Short mmCIF file of C-alpha atoms in Angstrom, two decimals:
data_model
loop_
_atom_site.label_atom_id
_atom_site.label_comp_id
_atom_site.label_asym_id
_atom_site.label_seq_id
_atom_site.Cartn_x
_atom_site.Cartn_y
_atom_site.Cartn_z
CA MET A 1 14.71 -3.07 -8.63
CA SER A 2 13.93 -2.77 -12.35
CA ASP A 3 11.90 0.03 -13.88
CA THR A 4 9.14 -2.44 -14.83
CA ALA A 5 8.73 -3.38 -11.16
CA ILE A 6 7.85 0.18 -10.18
CA PRO A 7 4.08 0.85 -10.13
CA LEU A 8 3.39 3.94 -12.24
CA MET A 9 0.55 6.44 -12.18
CA ALA A 10 0.69 8.10 -15.60
CA HIS A 11 -0.74 11.59 -15.92
CA LEU A 12 -2.39 12.91 -19.07
CA VAL A 13 -4.48 15.96 -19.93
CA ALA A 14 -7.95 15.17 -21.28
CA GLY A 15 -8.17 16.33 -24.89
CA TYR A 16 -4.45 16.71 -25.56
CA PRO A 17 -3.39 16.64 -28.28
CA ASP A 18 -6.96 15.85 -29.42
CA GLU A 19 -9.53 13.15 -28.67
CA SER A 20 -8.06 10.36 -30.79
CA GLY A 21 -4.53 11.34 -29.85
CA CYS A 22 -5.33 11.39 -26.15
CA LEU A 23 -6.96 7.97 -26.39
CA ALA A 24 -3.90 6.66 -28.22
CA VAL A 25 -1.67 8.08 -25.48
CA ALA A 26 -3.75 6.37 -22.79
CA GLU A 27 -3.62 3.08 -24.68
CA GLY A 28 0.14 3.40 -25.03
CA LEU A 29 0.62 4.17 -21.35
CA VAL A 30 -1.46 1.18 -20.27
CA ALA A 31 0.23 -1.11 -22.79
CA GLY A 32 3.57 0.19 -21.52
CA GLY A 33 2.77 -0.91 -17.99
CA ALA A 34 1.07 2.01 -16.25
CA SER A 35 -0.77 0.72 -13.19
CA TYR A 36 -2.99 3.81 -12.87
CA LEU A 37 -4.12 6.70 -15.05
CA GLU A 38 -4.48 10.21 -13.67
CA VAL A 39 -6.51 12.34 -16.08
CA GLN A 40 -6.41 16.09 -15.68
CA ILE A 41 -9.46 18.14 -16.59
CA PRO A 42 -8.05 21.05 -18.64
CA PHE A 43 -8.28 24.34 -16.78
CA SER A 44 -7.35 27.88 -17.73
CA ASP A 45 -5.26 28.56 -14.61
CA PRO A 46 -3.47 25.36 -13.56
CA SER A 47 -1.50 26.94 -10.72
CA ALA A 48 0.60 23.88 -9.82
CA ASP A 49 1.59 23.04 -13.38
CA GLY A 50 4.58 24.09 -15.43
CA PRO A 51 4.76 25.16 -19.08
CA ALA A 52 4.25 21.72 -20.63
CA ILE A 53 0.94 20.98 -18.91
CA LEU A 54 -0.17 24.63 -19.12
CA ASN A 55 0.29 24.43 -22.89
CA ALA A 56 -1.58 21.11 -23.04
CA CYS A 57 -4.50 22.57 -21.06
CA SER A 58 -4.61 25.62 -23.32
CA LYS A 59 -4.66 23.49 -26.48
CA ALA A 60 -7.41 21.26 -25.09
CA LEU A 61 -9.55 24.25 -24.10
CA GLU A 62 -9.03 25.79 -27.54
CA GLY A 63 -10.24 22.49 -28.97
CA GLY A 64 -13.53 22.80 -27.11
CA TRP A 65 -12.84 20.53 -24.15
CA ASN A 66 -14.90 21.32 -21.08
CA VAL A 67 -15.72 19.49 -17.86
CA LYS A 68 -18.49 17.34 -19.34
CA LYS A 69 -16.48 16.34 -22.39
CA SER A 70 -13.53 15.50 -20.15
CA LEU A 71 -15.71 13.42 -17.84
CA ASP A 72 -17.20 11.54 -20.77
CA PHE A 73 -13.70 10.81 -22.06
CA ILE A 74 -12.67 9.61 -18.61
CA GLY A 75 -15.69 7.31 -18.64
CA THR A 76 -14.49 5.92 -21.96
CA LEU A 77 -11.08 5.17 -20.42
CA SER A 78 -12.67 3.46 -17.42
CA GLY A 79 -14.67 1.24 -19.73
CA ARG A 80 -11.78 0.46 -22.03
CA PHE A 81 -9.31 -0.32 -19.24
CA PRO A 82 -11.40 -1.94 -16.49
CA SER A 83 -8.34 -3.31 -14.67
CA THR A 84 -6.50 0.04 -14.66
CA PRO A 85 -7.97 2.42 -12.06
CA VAL A 86 -8.58 5.90 -13.44
CA PHE A 87 -8.28 8.97 -11.22
CA ILE A 88 -9.39 12.53 -11.92
CA MET A 89 -7.11 15.45 -11.23
CA SER A 90 -8.81 18.84 -11.20
CA TYR A 91 -8.53 22.24 -9.67
CA THR A 92 -11.18 23.58 -7.33
CA SER A 93 -13.16 25.75 -9.74
CA PRO A 94 -14.38 22.95 -12.07
CA VAL A 95 -15.45 20.97 -8.99
CA LEU A 96 -17.24 23.80 -7.19
CA THR A 97 -18.94 25.35 -10.22
CA PRO A 98 -21.51 22.55 -10.71
CA GLY A 99 -21.48 21.81 -6.98
CA VAL A 100 -19.30 19.30 -5.18
CA ALA A 101 -22.00 16.64 -4.85
CA THR A 102 -22.98 17.00 -8.52
CA PHE A 103 -19.38 16.73 -9.69
CA VAL A 104 -18.69 13.68 -7.52
CA LYS A 105 -21.85 11.94 -8.75
CA ALA A 106 -20.74 12.58 -12.33
CA ALA A 107 -17.29 11.17 -11.54
CA ALA A 108 -18.77 8.10 -9.85
CA LYS A 109 -20.95 7.51 -12.90
CA ARG A 110 -17.73 7.30 -14.95
CA LYS A 111 -16.33 4.62 -12.59
CA VAL A 112 -13.35 6.66 -11.41
CA ALA A 113 -11.38 5.50 -8.39
CA GLY A 114 -10.68 8.86 -6.81
CA LEU A 115 -10.33 12.62 -7.09
CA ILE A 116 -7.17 14.68 -6.65
CA VAL A 117 -7.82 18.40 -6.13
CA PRO A 118 -4.48 19.94 -5.12
CA ASP A 119 -5.76 23.43 -4.28
CA LEU A 120 -8.57 22.21 -2.00
CA PRO A 121 -7.21 21.76 1.58
CA PHE A 122 -8.11 18.50 3.28
CA ASP A 123 -9.45 20.33 6.35
CA SER A 124 -11.52 22.81 4.36
CA ASP A 125 -12.64 20.76 1.38
CA GLU A 126 -16.18 22.06 0.80
CA GLY A 127 -17.61 18.60 1.56
CA LEU A 128 -15.53 16.76 -1.04
CA ALA A 129 -14.44 13.90 1.22
CA GLU A 130 -17.98 13.32 2.46
CA ALA A 131 -19.39 13.33 -1.07
CA CYS A 132 -16.68 10.96 -2.27
CA GLU A 133 -17.30 8.54 0.56
CA ALA A 134 -21.01 8.53 -0.27
CA GLY A 135 -20.23 7.93 -3.94
CA GLY A 136 -17.71 5.15 -3.43
CA LEU A 137 -14.68 7.21 -4.44
CA CYS A 138 -11.63 8.35 -2.53
CA SER A 139 -10.89 12.02 -2.01
CA ILE A 140 -7.10 12.10 -2.19
CA PRO A 141 -5.44 14.87 -0.17
CA VAL A 142 -2.18 16.38 -1.39
CA ALA A 143 0.80 16.65 0.96
CA ALA A 144 3.79 18.90 0.33
CA PRO A 145 7.23 18.96 1.99
CA SER A 146 6.56 22.54 3.08
CA MET A 147 3.73 21.43 5.38
CA ARG A 148 4.20 21.73 9.12
CA PRO A 149 4.93 18.29 10.61
CA GLU A 150 1.81 18.46 12.78
CA ARG A 151 -0.37 19.18 9.75
CA LEU A 152 1.24 16.37 7.77
CA ASP A 153 0.62 14.00 10.68
CA GLU A 154 -3.01 15.10 10.77
CA MET A 155 -3.38 14.41 7.05
CA ALA A 156 -1.65 11.05 7.34
CA GLY A 157 -4.00 10.14 10.16
CA LEU A 158 -7.16 10.67 8.11
CA GLY A 159 -7.24 7.03 7.14
CA ARG A 160 -7.73 7.72 3.43
CA GLU A 161 -6.94 4.86 1.09
CA TRP A 162 -4.70 7.13 -1.02
CA LEU A 163 -2.56 10.17 -0.34
CA TYR A 164 -0.71 12.17 -2.99
CA ALA A 165 2.73 13.38 -1.89
CA ALA A 166 4.27 16.17 -3.95
CA LEU A 167 8.03 15.69 -3.86
CA ARG A 168 8.70 19.42 -3.69
CA ALA A 169 6.97 22.78 -3.59
CA GLY A 170 6.47 24.94 -6.68
CA ILE A 171 5.24 23.85 -10.10
CA THR A 172 5.53 20.45 -11.72
CA GLY A 173 7.79 19.84 -14.69
CA SER A 174 10.81 21.54 -13.11
CA GLU A 175 13.83 19.63 -11.89
CA THR A 176 13.19 17.66 -8.72
CA HIS A 177 16.01 16.79 -6.35
CA ILE A 178 15.28 13.76 -4.19
CA GLY A 179 17.30 13.81 -0.99
CA ASP A 180 17.09 12.25 2.43
CA ASP A 181 14.66 14.96 3.54
CA THR A 182 12.32 14.03 0.66
CA LEU A 183 12.37 10.37 1.62
CA ALA A 184 11.78 11.21 5.28
CA PHE A 185 8.77 13.31 4.20
CA LEU A 186 7.37 10.36 2.23
CA ASP A 187 7.83 8.02 5.17
CA ARG A 188 6.03 10.43 7.47
CA ALA A 189 3.20 10.79 4.95
CA ARG A 190 2.66 7.03 4.79
CA ALA A 191 2.77 6.53 8.56
CA GLY A 192 -1.04 6.46 8.69
CA GLY A 193 -1.28 3.54 6.29
CA SER A 194 -2.42 5.38 3.15
CA LYS A 195 -1.13 4.28 -0.24
CA ILE A 196 1.28 7.04 -1.22
CA LEU A 197 1.32 8.39 -4.76
CA GLY A 198 4.62 10.23 -5.08
CA GLY A 199 5.22 12.66 -7.90
CA PHE A 200 6.00 16.18 -9.10
CA GLY A 201 8.86 16.34 -11.54
CA ILE A 202 9.73 12.64 -11.90
CA LYS A 203 11.41 12.34 -15.29
CA THR A 204 13.88 9.45 -15.12
CA GLY A 205 14.00 5.83 -14.11
CA ALA A 206 16.78 6.68 -11.67
CA GLN A 207 14.51 9.10 -9.80
CA ALA A 208 11.70 6.55 -9.77
CA ARG A 209 13.97 3.89 -8.31
CA VAL A 210 14.98 6.17 -5.44
CA VAL A 211 11.38 7.04 -4.61
CA ALA A 212 9.81 3.62 -5.21
CA PRO A 213 10.59 1.96 -1.85
CA HIS A 214 8.83 4.82 -0.06
CA VAL A 215 5.61 5.02 -2.11
CA HIS A 216 2.85 2.82 -3.47
CA ALA A 217 3.25 4.25 -6.96
CA VAL A 218 5.37 6.85 -8.71
CA VAL A 219 3.50 9.60 -10.55
CA ALA A 220 4.84 11.03 -13.81
CA GLY A 221 3.12 13.50 -16.10
CA SER A 222 5.12 16.38 -17.53
CA VAL A 223 7.61 13.94 -19.05
CA PHE A 224 4.82 12.31 -21.07
CA VAL A 225 3.21 15.60 -22.07
CA GLU A 226 6.60 16.93 -23.16
CA THR A 227 7.13 13.81 -25.26
CA ILE A 228 3.75 14.25 -26.98
CA THR A 229 4.54 17.89 -27.71
CA ARG A 230 7.97 17.03 -29.10
CA VAL A 231 6.59 14.29 -31.37
CA LEU A 232 3.92 16.65 -32.66
CA ALA A 233 6.56 19.28 -33.45
CA GLU A 234 8.73 16.72 -35.24
CA HIS A 235 5.81 15.72 -37.48
CA ALA A 236 4.44 19.22 -38.09
#
């Protein structure tokens, strides 16, 4: 399997490094073959993210990026890349602050395909799944290898179109080891028929090739954010 044959969900932080730069990054990712875009709304306490994305969120917030500006930018991406589904990744606070239904309506208005809220449990989601179903979006639950098998089976049995599978516990951006237990976890997660988005620390083509047969798409984010940061430093 070649790298180009592996469907990729590319993660970027809205507003990083700035509006024009973020748009250029999105254009480059799509031109480079990304099948999906996952756009993170910058947040002051991104608990699942490592230093690279934490820094990107901080810079975006310092630049005046808020939820509305991020949503408007996401709407721009949806319009510019109509054949590349755009997903929102956010933490719970930006979703709950305006109200779940209000946030979902705003997301639907921007033509997004789904919402990923990693710190909102699928069985206590404050009405997110119901609001998404009403708005024509998919609420995408997040599975982790540390979950009890029964709980993972329950999540897999929800019948959601998409399911995000974190390849390990902890924060993203750190080294991820993909072993037989990881692949068994992915296979169990997809047993219910959901399209599995597998990510959390994917940085090389070799890692992607190992994961690819067990997922619908491989998710990569920190590696792109780190590249942006490095290029900015080189040209400072």
